Amino acid sequence: MTQLSEEESTRSEAALATVADQLGRAFIRPGEEGWDAARRPWNLAVDQRPAAVAYPRTIADVQLLLAVAAAEGFTVTVQPNGHGANGSMENCILVRTTAFDEVTIDAHSRTARIGAGVKWGSVAPLLDGTGLIALPGTNPDITVAGYLLSGGHSWFSRTYGVAAHSIVAVELVDATGTLQRITAESDPDLLWGLRGAGGLFGVVTALEITLFPAPTLFGGRLLFPGAVAEVVFDQAARLMDDAPNELNIILGMMNLPDIEMVPPPLRGQTVATVDVVFVGTATAGQTLLAPLLAAVTPLVDLTREFIPSQLGAVSDEPTAPSAAEDWSAVGATLDSESLHALIAAFRAATPAGLTLLQVRPLGGAQADAQAASGGVAGHLDGGFVTFAAAIIMDPTRVIDRQAVFAPFDQAMRGRAGSGNLPSMLGNGAQLADAYSPAALARLAEIKRRVDPNNLFRSNRALP
C-alpha cells in the first residue's frame, strides 16, 4: 500500500471531514461512535478496516463520495449489508446502500425494479399471489443487488437459468459521478460484466430484473441420519439423471450444534439433507421424490406446497452475522465416486471444526444460459457446485483452514470441473478463481474503459 505523506494525510482527513459535514451520522470514521458495527461484515472472520463507512441516502450523496474518493486517492467498495467481505480494505471508503430501498413489481410485464439495499426477504412477499418468482438463492437476508451482481446461485437455476442473467437494467453512478442506466441496448459489454462482476464498475443504486412464472411451488427439507448419507446422495443423484428442469435440489451434510434452538432429538447429531424446490404441484413433486423416499426413510419430512415468501424456510439458513471459514469447487460429474469422496472428506474434517457440506446439481436451463453468453457469471463446466463451511460458534476458537479443507481438496483431485461463482468462493479467493482467462481479459478491458483509475475495488479483485 502506498504510504501517504503527512501533508497528503492531512488533506485527505480534511476531505473526509467535508463528506462528514454533508452526510452527518451517515458517514462514520475510525474511533467514532458506531464504528465497529458499521465496518463489520456478515462474516465476522473477516476483519475489514476501511478509511470510512458511508450510508448515502441520495444519488447526490453517492456523487459526493466518489468525487472526494477520486480526488484524494481513496478506493470505493460497496457492501449493502456486509455479505461478500474479502480483505482488510485499507485506504477504502466502504459504501452501504441500505437507504436505496425501492421495490416495484410489475406483474403485467413480469419485471421488478429493486433498490440496491433491498433484501430478497423483502421482495418475496410482494410476489405472493402473482404466480411469479424472481431468482433468489437460499438466504433471504442477502440483498438482491449484491447477490445478482456477484453471480449468486439461484434455487431456480435449473428451471430458469443463471440468476445474474435475469438483470435487464442496472442504474449506477460511474467513476465520473454520472448516473447511468445500463441495458443490453445502451452498453451490452458493460451489462455482460455487471452480470457477475458488478463491484468493479460503479455504485449500483437500482436494478431491473425479469420475473418468471411459478403458479405453484413445492418443496422443503428432508433430513436423514448422517450414517446413510451415501445412500441418500446416490439416490438423489439418480433422481437428477432424468429430472425435469423444474426440479432443483441441494444435497447436504450438517453437524448440528448441541444448542437450544435445535430440536432435542437432533441436537449434536450429524444429518444428511436434501433440500427441494420444485416448480409444480405437490402431487407431481411427491411423484418425483418417491424413489428416494422408498430407498431411505427421512427423520423429518418438511416438504409441502408453499408460496414465494416461504422460500427462505426451505434451507433455513442463519440470517445473523457469524464467523466462518469456507471453501467451494465445481465438480465434473454428479456421480457416486465424487459424492462418496465428499462425504468422506466431511467426516474427516469434522474433528477440525467443519459444520456443513453442500452439493448443488447443475444442468437444465443453467447450461442453456451459459451457451447464450448473457453475462460473465454462470459459465461452469461441470455437474455440480460444492461448498463447505466451518461456522465458528466459539469466538475464542481458531480454525485451521488447511486442516478443515485439505480433505476436500483431496476429494476433488481428478474430479474437478472448471469455473465457479464469486458468491460461493472462500475467504481470500479472487475472480481468477471463478472465471476463465478469456473472461478475465474481457472484464479487464471493460474496467479500463469505464474505470481507468481503479476507483472501484470489488470484494473479489481482478488479477
mmCIF file of N, CA and C in Angstrom, residues 4 71 73 76 78 102 105 120 134 161 207 235 254 268 274 280 320 337 343 357 379 398 454:
data_model
loop_
_atom_site.group_PDB
_atom_site.id
_atom_site.type_symbol
_atom_site.label_atom_id
_atom_site.label_comp_id
_atom_site.label_asym_id
_atom_site.label_seq_id
_atom_site.Cartn_x
_atom_site.Cartn_y
_atom_site.Cartn_z
ATOM 1 N N LEU A 4 0.986 7.582 2.556
ATOM 2 C CA LEU A 4 0.700 8.986 2.324
ATOM 3 C C LEU A 4 1.666 9.847 3.119
ATOM 4 N N ALA A 71 -10.545 12.345 -5.904
ATOM 5 C CA ALA A 71 -9.606 13.460 -5.734
ATOM 6 C C ALA A 71 -8.517 13.147 -4.721
ATOM 7 N N GLY A 73 -7.472 9.964 -3.674
ATOM 8 C CA GLY A 73 -6.764 8.695 -3.807
ATOM 9 C C GLY A 73 -7.346 7.536 -3.023
ATOM 10 N N VAL A 76 -13.211 2.760 -3.555
ATOM 11 C CA VAL A 76 -14.586 2.627 -3.068
ATOM 12 C C VAL A 76 -15.035 1.181 -3.248
ATOM 13 N N VAL A 78 -18.466 -1.414 -2.359
ATOM 14 C CA VAL A 78 -19.869 -1.444 -1.943
ATOM 15 C C VAL A 78 -20.187 -2.788 -1.297
ATOM 16 N N GLU A 102 -36.223 1.019 -2.690
ATOM 17 C CA GLU A 102 -37.394 0.963 -3.573
ATOM 18 C C GLU A 102 -37.651 -0.466 -4.049
ATOM 19 N N ILE A 105 -43.107 -3.964 -8.263
ATOM 20 C CA ILE A 105 -43.398 -5.185 -9.005
ATOM 21 C C ILE A 105 -44.393 -4.861 -10.112
ATOM 22 N N TRP A 120 -33.711 -10.013 -0.401
ATOM 23 C CA TRP A 120 -34.661 -10.939 -1.009
ATOM 24 C C TRP A 120 -35.876 -11.158 -0.111
ATOM 25 N N ALA A 134 -38.926 -14.344 -8.644
ATOM 26 C CA ALA A 134 -37.606 -13.898 -9.077
ATOM 27 C C ALA A 134 -36.676 -15.103 -8.941
ATOM 28 N N GLY A 161 -32.394 -20.712 -15.429
ATOM 29 C CA GLY A 161 -31.072 -20.266 -15.833
ATOM 30 C C GLY A 161 -30.330 -19.463 -14.789
ATOM 31 N N LEU A 207 -31.709 -1.997 -9.700
ATOM 32 C CA LEU A 207 -31.726 -2.982 -10.772
ATOM 33 C C LEU A 207 -33.143 -3.128 -11.297
ATOM 34 N N GLN A 235 -29.114 -41.929 -4.275
ATOM 35 C CA GLN A 235 -30.489 -41.929 -4.766
ATOM 36 C C GLN A 235 -30.870 -40.564 -5.340
ATOM 37 N N MET A 254 -24.704 -31.933 7.711
ATOM 38 C CA MET A 254 -24.531 -30.928 8.754
ATOM 39 C C MET A 254 -24.201 -31.595 10.081
ATOM 40 N N GLY A 268 -26.706 -31.986 18.465
ATOM 41 C CA GLY A 268 -25.413 -32.651 18.484
ATOM 42 C C GLY A 268 -25.285 -33.794 17.495
ATOM 43 N N VAL A 274 -31.643 -33.287 2.061
ATOM 44 C CA VAL A 274 -31.992 -32.992 0.672
ATOM 45 C C VAL A 274 -32.998 -31.851 0.716
ATOM 46 N N GLY A 280 -44.020 -26.643 -9.474
ATOM 47 C CA GLY A 280 -45.116 -27.535 -9.820
ATOM 48 C C GLY A 280 -45.914 -27.900 -8.590
ATOM 49 N N ALA A 320 -28.258 -14.056 10.954
ATOM 50 C CA ALA A 320 -27.440 -13.189 11.806
ATOM 51 C C ALA A 320 -25.969 -13.339 11.434
ATOM 52 N N GLU A 337 -18.868 -41.806 -7.129
ATOM 53 C CA GLU A 337 -17.464 -41.677 -6.731
ATOM 54 C C GLU A 337 -17.187 -40.293 -6.147
ATOM 55 N N ILE A 343 -18.390 -36.960 0.977
ATOM 56 C CA ILE A 343 -18.902 -37.403 2.279
ATOM 57 C C ILE A 343 -17.750 -37.833 3.183
ATOM 58 N N LEU A 357 -21.640 -29.276 4.612
ATOM 59 C CA LEU A 357 -21.287 -29.554 3.222
ATOM 60 C C LEU A 357 -22.546 -29.391 2.387
ATOM 61 N N HIS A 379 -20.711 -19.573 -16.093
ATOM 62 C CA HIS A 379 -20.036 -20.423 -17.067
ATOM 63 C C HIS A 379 -19.268 -21.505 -16.318
ATOM 64 N N VAL A 398 -9.863 -20.953 17.130
ATOM 65 C CA VAL A 398 -9.162 -20.641 15.891
ATOM 66 C C VAL A 398 -9.284 -21.839 14.956
ATOM 67 N N ASN A 454 -9.152 2.894 -11.536
ATOM 68 C CA ASN A 454 -9.424 1.892 -10.491
ATOM 69 C C ASN A 454 -10.017 2.510 -9.227
#
